[in-house]
Coordinates of C-alpha atoms in Angstrom, one line a residue:
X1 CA -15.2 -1.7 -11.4
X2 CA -11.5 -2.6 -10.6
X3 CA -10.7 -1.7 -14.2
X4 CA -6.9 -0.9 -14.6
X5 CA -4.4 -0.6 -17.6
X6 CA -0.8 0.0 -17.9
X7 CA 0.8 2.0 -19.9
X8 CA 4.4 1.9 -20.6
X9 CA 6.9 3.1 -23.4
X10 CA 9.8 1.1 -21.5
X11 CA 10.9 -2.2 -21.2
X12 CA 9.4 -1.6 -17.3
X13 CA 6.0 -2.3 -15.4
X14 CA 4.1 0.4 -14.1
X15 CA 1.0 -1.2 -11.8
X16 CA -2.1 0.6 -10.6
X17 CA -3.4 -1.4 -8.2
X18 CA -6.7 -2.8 -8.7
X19 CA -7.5 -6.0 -6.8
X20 CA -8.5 -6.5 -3.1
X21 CA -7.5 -9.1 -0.8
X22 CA -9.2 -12.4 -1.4
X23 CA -8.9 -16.3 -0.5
X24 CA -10.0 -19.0 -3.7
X25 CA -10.4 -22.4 -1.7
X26 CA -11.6 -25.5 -2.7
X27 CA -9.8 -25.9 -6.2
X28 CA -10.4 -29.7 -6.1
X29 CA -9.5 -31.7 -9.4
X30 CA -11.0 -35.2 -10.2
X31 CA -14.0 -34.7 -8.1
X32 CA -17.1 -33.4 -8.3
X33 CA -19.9 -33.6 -11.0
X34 CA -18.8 -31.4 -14.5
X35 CA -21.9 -29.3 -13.7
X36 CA -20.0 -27.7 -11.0
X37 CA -17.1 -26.7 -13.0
X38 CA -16.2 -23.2 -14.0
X39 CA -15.3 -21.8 -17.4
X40 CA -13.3 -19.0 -18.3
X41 CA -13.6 -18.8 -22.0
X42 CA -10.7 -16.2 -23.2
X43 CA -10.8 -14.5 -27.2
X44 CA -8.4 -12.3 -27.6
X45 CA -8.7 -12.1 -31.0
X46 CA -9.0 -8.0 -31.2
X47 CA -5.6 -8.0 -29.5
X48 CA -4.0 -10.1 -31.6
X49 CA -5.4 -8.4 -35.0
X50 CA -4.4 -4.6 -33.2
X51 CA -0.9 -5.8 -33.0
X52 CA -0.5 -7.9 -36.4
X53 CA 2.1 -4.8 -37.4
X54 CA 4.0 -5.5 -34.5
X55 CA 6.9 -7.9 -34.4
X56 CA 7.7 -8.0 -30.5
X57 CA 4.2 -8.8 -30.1
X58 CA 4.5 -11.8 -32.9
X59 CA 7.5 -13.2 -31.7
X60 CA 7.8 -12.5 -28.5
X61 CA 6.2 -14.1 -25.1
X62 CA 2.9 -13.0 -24.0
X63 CA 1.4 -14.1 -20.9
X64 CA -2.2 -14.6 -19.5
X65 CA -2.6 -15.1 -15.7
X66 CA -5.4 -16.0 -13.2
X67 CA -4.6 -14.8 -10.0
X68 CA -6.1 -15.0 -6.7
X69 CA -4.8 -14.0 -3.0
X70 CA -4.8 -16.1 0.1
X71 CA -5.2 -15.1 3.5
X72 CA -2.1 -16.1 5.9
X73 CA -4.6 -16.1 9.0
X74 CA -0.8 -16.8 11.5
X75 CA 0.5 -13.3 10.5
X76 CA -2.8 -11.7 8.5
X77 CA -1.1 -11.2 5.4
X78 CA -2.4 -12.2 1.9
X79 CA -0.2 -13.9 -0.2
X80 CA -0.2 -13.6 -4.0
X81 CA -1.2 -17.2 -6.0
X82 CA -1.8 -18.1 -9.5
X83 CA -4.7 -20.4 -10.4
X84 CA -3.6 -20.5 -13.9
X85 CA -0.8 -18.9 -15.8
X86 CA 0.2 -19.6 -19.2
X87 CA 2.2 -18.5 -22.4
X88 CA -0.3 -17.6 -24.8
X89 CA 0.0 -19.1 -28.2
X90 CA -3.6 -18.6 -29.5
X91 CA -5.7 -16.0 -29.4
X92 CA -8.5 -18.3 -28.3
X93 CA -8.3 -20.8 -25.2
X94 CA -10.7 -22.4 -21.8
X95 CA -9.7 -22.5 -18.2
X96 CA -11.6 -24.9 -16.3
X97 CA -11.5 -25.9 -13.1
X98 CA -13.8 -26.3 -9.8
X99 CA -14.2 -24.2 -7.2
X100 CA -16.7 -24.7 -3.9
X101 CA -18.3 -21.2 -3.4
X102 CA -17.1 -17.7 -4.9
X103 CA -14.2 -15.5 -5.1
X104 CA -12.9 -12.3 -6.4
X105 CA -10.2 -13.1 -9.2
X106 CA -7.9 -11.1 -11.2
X107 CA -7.8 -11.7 -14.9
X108 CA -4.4 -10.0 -16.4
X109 CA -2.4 -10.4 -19.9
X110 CA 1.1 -8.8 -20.7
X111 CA 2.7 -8.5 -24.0
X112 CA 5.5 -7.1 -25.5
X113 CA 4.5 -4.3 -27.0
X114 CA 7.7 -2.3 -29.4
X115 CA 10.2 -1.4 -27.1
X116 CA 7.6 -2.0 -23.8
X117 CA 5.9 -4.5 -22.1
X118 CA 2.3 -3.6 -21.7
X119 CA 0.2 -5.3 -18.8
X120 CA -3.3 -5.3 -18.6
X121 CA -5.6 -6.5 -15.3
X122 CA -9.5 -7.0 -14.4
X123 CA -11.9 -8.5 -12.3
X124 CA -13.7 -11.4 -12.3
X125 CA -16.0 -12.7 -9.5
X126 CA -15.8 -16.8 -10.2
X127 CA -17.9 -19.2 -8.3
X128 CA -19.2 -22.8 -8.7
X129 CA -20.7 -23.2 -11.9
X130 CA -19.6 -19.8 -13.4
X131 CA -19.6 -19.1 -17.1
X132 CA -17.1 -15.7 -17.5
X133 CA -15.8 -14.5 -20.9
X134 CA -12.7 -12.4 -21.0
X135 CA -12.2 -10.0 -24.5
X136 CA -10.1 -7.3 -25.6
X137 CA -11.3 -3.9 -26.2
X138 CA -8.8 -2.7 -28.9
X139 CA -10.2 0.5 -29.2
X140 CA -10.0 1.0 -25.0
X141 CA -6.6 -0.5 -25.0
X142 CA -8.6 -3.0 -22.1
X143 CA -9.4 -6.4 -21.0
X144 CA -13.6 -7.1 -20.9
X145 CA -15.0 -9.2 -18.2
X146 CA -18.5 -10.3 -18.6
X147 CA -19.9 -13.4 -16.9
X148 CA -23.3 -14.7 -14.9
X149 CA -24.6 -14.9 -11.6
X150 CA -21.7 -13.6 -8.7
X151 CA -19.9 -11.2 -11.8
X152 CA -23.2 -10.2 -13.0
X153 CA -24.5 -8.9 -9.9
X154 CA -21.3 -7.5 -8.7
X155 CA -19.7 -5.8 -11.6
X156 CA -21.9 -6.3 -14.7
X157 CA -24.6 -4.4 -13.5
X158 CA -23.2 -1.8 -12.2
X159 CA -25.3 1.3 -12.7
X160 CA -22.0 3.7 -13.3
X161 CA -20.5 1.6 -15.8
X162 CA -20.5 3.8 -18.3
X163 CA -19.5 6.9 -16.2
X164 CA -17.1 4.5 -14.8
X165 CA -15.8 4.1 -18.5
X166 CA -15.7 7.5 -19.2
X167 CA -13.7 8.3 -16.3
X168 CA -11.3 5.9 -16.3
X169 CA -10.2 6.9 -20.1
X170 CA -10.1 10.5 -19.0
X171 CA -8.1 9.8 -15.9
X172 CA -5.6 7.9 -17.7
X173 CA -5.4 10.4 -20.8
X174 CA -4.9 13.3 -18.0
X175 CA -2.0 10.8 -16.4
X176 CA -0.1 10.1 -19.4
X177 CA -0.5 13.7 -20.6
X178 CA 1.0 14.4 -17.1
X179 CA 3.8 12.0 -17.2
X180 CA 4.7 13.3 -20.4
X181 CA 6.3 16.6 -19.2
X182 CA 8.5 14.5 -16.9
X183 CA 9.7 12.4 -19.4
X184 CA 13.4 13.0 -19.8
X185 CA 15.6 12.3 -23.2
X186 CA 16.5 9.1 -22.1
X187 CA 12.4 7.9 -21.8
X188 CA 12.9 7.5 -18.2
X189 CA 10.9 9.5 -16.0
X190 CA 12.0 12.0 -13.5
X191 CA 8.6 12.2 -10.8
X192 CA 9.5 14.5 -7.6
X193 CA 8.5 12.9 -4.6
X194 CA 6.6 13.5 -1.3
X195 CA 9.3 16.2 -0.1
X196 CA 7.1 19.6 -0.1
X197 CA 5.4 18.8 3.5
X198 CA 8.9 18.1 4.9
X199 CA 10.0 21.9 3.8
X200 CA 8.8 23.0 7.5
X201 CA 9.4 19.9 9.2
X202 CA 12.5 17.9 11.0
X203 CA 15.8 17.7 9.7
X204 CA 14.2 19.1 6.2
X205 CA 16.3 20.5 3.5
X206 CA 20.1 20.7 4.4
X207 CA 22.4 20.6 2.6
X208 CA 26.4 21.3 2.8
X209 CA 25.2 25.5 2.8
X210 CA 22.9 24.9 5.4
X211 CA 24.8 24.1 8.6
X212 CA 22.4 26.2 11.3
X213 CA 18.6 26.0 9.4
X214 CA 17.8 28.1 12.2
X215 CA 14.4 29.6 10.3
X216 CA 12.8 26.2 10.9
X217 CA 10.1 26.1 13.4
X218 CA 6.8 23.9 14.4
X219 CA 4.5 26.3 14.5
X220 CA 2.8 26.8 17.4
X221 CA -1.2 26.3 16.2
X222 CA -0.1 22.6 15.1
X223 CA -1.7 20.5 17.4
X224 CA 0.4 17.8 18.8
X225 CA -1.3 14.9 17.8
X226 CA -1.6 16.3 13.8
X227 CA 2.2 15.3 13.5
X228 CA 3.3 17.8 10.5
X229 CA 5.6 14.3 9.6
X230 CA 2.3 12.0 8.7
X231 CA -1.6 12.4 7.5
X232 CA -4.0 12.9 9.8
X233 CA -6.2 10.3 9.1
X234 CA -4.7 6.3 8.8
X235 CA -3.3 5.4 5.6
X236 CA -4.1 2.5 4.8
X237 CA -4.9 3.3 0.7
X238 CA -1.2 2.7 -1.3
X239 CA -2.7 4.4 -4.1
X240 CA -3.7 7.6 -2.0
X241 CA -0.4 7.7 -0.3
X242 CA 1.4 7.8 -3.4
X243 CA -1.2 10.1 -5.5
X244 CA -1.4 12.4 -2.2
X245 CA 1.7 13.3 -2.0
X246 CA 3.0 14.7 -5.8
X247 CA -0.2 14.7 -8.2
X248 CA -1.9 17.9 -9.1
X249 CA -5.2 18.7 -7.9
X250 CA -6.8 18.2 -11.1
X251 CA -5.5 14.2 -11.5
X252 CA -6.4 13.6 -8.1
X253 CA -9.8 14.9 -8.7
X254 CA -10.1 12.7 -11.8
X255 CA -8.6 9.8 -10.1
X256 CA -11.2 9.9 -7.5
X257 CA -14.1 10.5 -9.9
X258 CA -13.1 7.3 -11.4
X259 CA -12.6 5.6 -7.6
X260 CA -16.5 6.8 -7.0
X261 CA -18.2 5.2 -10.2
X262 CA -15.9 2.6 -9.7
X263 CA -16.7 1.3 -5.7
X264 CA -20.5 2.9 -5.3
X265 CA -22.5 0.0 -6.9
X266 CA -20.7 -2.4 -4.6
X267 CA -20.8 -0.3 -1.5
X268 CA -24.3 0.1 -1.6
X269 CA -24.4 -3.9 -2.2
X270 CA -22.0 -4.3 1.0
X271 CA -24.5 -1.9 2.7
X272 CA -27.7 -3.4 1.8
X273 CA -28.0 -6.4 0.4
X274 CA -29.9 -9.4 1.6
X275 CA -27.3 -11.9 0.5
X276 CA -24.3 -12.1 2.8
X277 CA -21.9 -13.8 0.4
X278 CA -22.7 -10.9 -2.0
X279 CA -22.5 -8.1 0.9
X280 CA -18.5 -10.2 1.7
X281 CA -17.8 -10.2 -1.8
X282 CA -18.8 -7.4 -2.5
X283 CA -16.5 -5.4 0.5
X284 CA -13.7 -7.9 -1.3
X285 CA -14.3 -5.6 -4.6
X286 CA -13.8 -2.5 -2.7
X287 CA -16.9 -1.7 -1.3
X288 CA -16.8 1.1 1.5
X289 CA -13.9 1.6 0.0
X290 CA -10.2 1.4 1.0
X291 CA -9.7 4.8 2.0
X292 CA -8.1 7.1 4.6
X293 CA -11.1 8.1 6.4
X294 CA -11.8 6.7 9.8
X295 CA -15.6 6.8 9.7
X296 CA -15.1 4.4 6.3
X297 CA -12.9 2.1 8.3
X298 CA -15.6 1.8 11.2
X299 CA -18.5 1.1 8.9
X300 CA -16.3 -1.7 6.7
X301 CA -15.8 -3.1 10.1
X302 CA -19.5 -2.9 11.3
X303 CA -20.4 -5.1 7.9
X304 CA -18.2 -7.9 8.6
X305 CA -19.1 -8.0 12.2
X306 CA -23.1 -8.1 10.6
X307 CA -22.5 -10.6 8.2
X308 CA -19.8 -12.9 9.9
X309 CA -22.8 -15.1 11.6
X310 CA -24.1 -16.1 8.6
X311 CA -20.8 -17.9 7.8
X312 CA -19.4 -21.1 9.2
X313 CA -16.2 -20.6 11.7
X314 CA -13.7 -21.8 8.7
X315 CA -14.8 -19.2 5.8
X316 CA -14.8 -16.4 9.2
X317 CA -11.0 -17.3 9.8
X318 CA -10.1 -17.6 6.2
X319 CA -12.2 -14.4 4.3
X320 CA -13.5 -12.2 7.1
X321 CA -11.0 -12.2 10.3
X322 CA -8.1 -11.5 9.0
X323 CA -9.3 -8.0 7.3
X324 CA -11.2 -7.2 10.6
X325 CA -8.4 -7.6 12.6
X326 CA -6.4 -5.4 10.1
X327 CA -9.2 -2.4 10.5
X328 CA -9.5 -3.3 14.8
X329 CA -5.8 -2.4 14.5
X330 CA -6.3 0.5 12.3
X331 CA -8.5 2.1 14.6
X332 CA -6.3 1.5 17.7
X333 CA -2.8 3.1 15.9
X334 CA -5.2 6.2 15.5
X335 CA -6.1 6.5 19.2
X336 CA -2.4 5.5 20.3
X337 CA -1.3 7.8 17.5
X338 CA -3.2 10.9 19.6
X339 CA -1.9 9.2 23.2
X340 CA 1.9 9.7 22.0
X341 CA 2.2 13.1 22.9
X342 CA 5.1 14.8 25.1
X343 CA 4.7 14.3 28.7
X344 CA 3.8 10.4 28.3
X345 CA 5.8 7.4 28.1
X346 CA 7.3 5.5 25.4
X347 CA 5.8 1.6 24.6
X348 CA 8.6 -0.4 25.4
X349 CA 9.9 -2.9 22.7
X350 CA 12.2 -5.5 21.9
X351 CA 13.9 -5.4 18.5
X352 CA 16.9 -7.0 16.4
X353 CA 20.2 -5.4 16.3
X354 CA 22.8 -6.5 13.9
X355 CA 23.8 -10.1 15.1
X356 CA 20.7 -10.7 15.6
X357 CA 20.7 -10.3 19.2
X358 CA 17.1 -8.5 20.8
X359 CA 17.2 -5.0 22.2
X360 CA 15.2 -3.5 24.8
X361 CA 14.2 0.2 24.8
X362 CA 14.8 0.0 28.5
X363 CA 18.4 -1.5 28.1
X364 CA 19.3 1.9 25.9
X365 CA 18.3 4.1 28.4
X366 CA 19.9 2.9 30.7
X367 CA 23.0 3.9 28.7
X368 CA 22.4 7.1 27.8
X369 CA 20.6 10.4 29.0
X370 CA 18.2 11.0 25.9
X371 CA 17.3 8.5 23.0
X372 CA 16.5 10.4 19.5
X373 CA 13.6 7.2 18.0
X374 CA 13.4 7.3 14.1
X375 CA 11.1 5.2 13.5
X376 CA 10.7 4.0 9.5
X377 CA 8.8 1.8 7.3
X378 CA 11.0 -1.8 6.6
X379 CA 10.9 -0.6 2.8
X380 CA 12.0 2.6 3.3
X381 CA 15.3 4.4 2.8
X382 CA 16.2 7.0 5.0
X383 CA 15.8 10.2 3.6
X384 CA 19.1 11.4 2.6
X385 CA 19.0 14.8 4.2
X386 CA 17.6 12.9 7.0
X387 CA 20.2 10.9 7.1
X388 CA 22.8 13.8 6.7
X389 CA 20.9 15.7 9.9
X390 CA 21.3 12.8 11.7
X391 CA 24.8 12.4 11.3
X392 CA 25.3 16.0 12.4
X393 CA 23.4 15.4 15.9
X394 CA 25.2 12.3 16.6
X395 CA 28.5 14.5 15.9
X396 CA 27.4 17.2 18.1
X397 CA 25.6 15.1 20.9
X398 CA 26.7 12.0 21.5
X399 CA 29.5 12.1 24.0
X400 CA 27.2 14.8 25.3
X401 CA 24.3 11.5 26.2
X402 CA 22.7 11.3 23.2
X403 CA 22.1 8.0 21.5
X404 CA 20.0 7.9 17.6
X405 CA 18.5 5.0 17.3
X406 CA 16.7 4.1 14.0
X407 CA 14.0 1.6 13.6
X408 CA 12.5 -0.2 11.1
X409 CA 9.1 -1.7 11.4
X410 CA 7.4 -3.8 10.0
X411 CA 10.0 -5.5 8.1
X412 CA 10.2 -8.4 6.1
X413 CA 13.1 -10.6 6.9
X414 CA 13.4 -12.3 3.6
X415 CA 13.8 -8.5 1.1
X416 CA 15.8 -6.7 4.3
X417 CA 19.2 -5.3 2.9
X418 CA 21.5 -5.8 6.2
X419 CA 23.4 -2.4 4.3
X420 CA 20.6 -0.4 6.5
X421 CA 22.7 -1.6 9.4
X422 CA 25.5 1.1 8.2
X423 CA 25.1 3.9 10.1
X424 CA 27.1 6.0 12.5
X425 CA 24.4 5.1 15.1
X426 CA 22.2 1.8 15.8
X427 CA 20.1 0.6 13.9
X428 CA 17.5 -1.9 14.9
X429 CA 14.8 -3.8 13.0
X430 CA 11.4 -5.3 13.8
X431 CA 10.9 -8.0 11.9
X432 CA 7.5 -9.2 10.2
X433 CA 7.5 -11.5 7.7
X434 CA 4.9 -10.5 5.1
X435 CA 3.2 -9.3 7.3
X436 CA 0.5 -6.1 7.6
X437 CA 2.1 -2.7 8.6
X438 CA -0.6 -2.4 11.2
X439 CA -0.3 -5.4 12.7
X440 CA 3.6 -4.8 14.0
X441 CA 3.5 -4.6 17.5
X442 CA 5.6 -0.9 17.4
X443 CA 3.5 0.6 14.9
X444 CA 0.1 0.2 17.1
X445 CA 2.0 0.6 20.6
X446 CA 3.1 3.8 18.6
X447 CA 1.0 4.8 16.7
X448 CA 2.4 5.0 13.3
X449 CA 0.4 6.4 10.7
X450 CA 2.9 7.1 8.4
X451 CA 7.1 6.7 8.2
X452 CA 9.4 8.1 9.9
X453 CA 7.9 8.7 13.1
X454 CA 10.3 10.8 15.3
X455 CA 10.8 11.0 19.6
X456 CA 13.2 12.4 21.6
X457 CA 12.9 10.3 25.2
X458 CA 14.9 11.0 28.2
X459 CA 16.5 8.2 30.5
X460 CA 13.1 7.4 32.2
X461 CA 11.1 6.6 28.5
X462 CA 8.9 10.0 29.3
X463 CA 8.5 12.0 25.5
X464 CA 10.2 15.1 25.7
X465 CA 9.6 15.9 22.1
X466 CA 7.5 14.6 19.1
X467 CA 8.4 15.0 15.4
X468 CA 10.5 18.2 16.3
X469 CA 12.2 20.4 13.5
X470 CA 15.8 19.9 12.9
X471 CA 16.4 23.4 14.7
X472 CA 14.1 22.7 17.6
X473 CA 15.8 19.6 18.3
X474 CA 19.9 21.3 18.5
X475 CA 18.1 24.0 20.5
X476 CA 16.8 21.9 23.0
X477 CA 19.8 19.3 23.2
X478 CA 21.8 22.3 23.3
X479 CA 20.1 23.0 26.8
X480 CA 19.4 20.0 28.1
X481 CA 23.2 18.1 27.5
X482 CA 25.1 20.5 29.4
X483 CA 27.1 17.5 31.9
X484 CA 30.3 16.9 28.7
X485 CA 31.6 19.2 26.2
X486 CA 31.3 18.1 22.0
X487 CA 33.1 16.4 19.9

């Protein structure tokens, strides 16, 4: 099901994610009858006789941890929490606690392994009562999960498992044997990045040669809301963002072989089942899938609207509303993403400049004649040629009217580097704190399916242009800023 393993040959983590987001309630010590109690009975035996040749492993700190997430129903983001973590010292050991109806949990162990650190995750669906037994397949390289009841049903059972096994060893043989020929002397990795779509697109590969980059155009069957800077679909899958963007066609394929044995079982159980604690657990394991396709996103959200009766106004705010709001507001960014087109007005906003002060959209324009809007991801860099492009417009056009504004959304205040705020032009910010990327208030007003999202405004907020190429945009400045002379 969510079966994932890392493999690393540095002392570095590489995570595939594998969990969905989940609240464990209820945890209650010194009450309660000891029939309610769960067990999680761990032997990892295997794993200490595969690595008996190993002195890192022997001496050095290895780690198991039971994890669950918690829903922050203020801002609707889920918070990461341990239920128990722990230095292993034998290979055999019980958690038990108590828990008052049942969650999806992630089981994960990391060790030192040589010169790396190896981390290991898996699933386990623990409820009141629940017996679960966590191994070590040496031969795999993978943590086992079996239990009764809830992880039966859910994961146990599933009809693809051993497809699902099969799949997952050949994705992960084809993904090292892929990494491999990146690997450089050092054992670091050198992995190109999501820069091929930008070849065609604004302010795309220039360089200190490449002053004019006058062969760049949009070409003219694009339509206007398939923005050649973004997907066309909402992102709301990390893992296909990244895998999208630089694997070959033959890992992706594998990769979502594996994602099809791995979520079918428990879609069909989200679909059908007569149980509504199974159907919500069962979209909390992935069912329906956490994909980019809309028509996925409208049937998730038709199943918790189904099944949300049959739960009682605390579990709905705590398990069920927060992810519903999350896919509400993944459906509005894609209609506002097609209603941002030239010819309409930009959302107004208030953001954060440096000292902390809040800026209106509507107080720039008053100041200038156009507003050039990069709007980016809180996390994200800009893109160094970006960046360089940028530079060159507000050399060009800025005594001309011109103002660049970057933005970055959806940012959390408490991992922001204020060295963003260094830039030849303002920079504003739109703090979140921990919260989802679609639920900041510029990325559905915009429509922000993926970062940077580009607009050239005039002085009364109408769009003049939308994600334009780097050439398109002097052009049309060129025309349109005719009042001063340049720099």
């Amino acid at each position: 099901m969510t079966h994932h393993t890392t493999r690393t040959r540095n002392r570095h983590k590489v995570f595939v994610p594998a969990i969905t987001l989940t609240w464990l309630v209820g945890l209650l010590s010194g009450c309660g009858s000891t029939s309610d109690e769960f067990r999680v009975s761990v032997d990892l035996t295997s794993l200490f006789e595969a690595m008996t040749d190993d002195e890192s492993f022997s001496t050095g700190e290895k780690r198991f941890v039971l994890s669950y997430f918690a829903y922050d129903s203020d801002n609707q983001v889920n918070q990461a929490s341990e239920f128990d973590n722990r230095i292993v010292e034998t290979a055999k050991f019980d958690v038990v606690g108590r828990i008052d109806e049942p969650y999806l949990c992630e089981v994960s162990i990391e060790y030192p392994n040589g010169d790396a650190v190896t981390y290991l995750g898996e699933t386990a669906i623990i409820g009141p009562a629940s017996e679960i037994q966590v191994g070590f397949d040496a031969i795999k390289n993978r943590i086992t999960v079996t239990g009764n009841e809830w992880h039966y049903r859910l994961i146990s059972s599933n009809p693809k498992a051993d497809a699902l096994d099969e799949a997952t060893e050949q994705f992960y043989a084809m993904h090292d044997e892929w990494m491999d020929q990146w690997r450089q002397e050092d054992g670091t990795f050198s992995v190109p990045y999501r820069r091929d779509r930008w070849n065609t697109s604004f302010l795309a590969d220039l360089s200190e040669n490449d002053t004019e980059n006058t062969s760049i155009h949009l070409p003219s069957d694009v339509e206007i809301d398939c923005s050649i800077f973004q997907e066309d679909e909402p992102n709301i899958d990390p893992d296909l963002y990244r895998i999208g963007d630089y694997w070959p066609e033959n890992l992706i394929a594998a990769y979502e072989q594996m994602r099809q044995y791995r979520h079918q079982h428990v879609s069909e159980v989200a679909r059908s089942s007569s149980d509504p604690m199974d159907r919500l657990l069962a979209l909390e394991a992935g069912g329906l899938g956490r994909t980019a396709k809309i028509d996925m996103v409208v049937e998730r959200l038709s199943v918790y609207d189904e099944i949300a009766d049959s739960f009682s106004p605390s579990q709905v705010a705590r398990r069920i509303e927060p992810e519903r709001q999350r896919l509400r507001n993944i459906i509005k960014i894609r209609d506002e993403n097609k209603a941002i087109v030239p010819g309409q007005f930009a959302p107004s906003f208030v953001v954060t400049d440096q000292a902390g002060n809040d800026v209106a959209l509507e107080t720039i324009l008053t100041e200038h004649e156009a507003v050039l809007l990069y709007l980016n991801s809180g996390w994200l860099e800009i893109d160094a040629d970006h960046f360089v492009a940028l530079e060159r417009l507000q050399n060009k056009f800025g005594s001309r009217g011109l103002a660049i504004v970057s933005i970055y959304v959806s940012t959390n205040e408490t991992y922001w580097d204020s060295s963003k705020f260094d830039t030849p032009w303002q920079t504003l910010v739109s703090f979140r704190p921990g919260s989802w990327f679609q639920s900041d208030p510029i990325v559905l007003s915009y429509g922000i399916l993926g970062a940077p999202k580009v607009l050239l405004v005039d002085d009364s907020s109408c769009i003049m242009k939308l994600n334009p190429t780097f050439a398109e945009l002097e052009v049309f400045l060129d025309s349109a800023l005719v009042g001063t002379t340049d720099n």
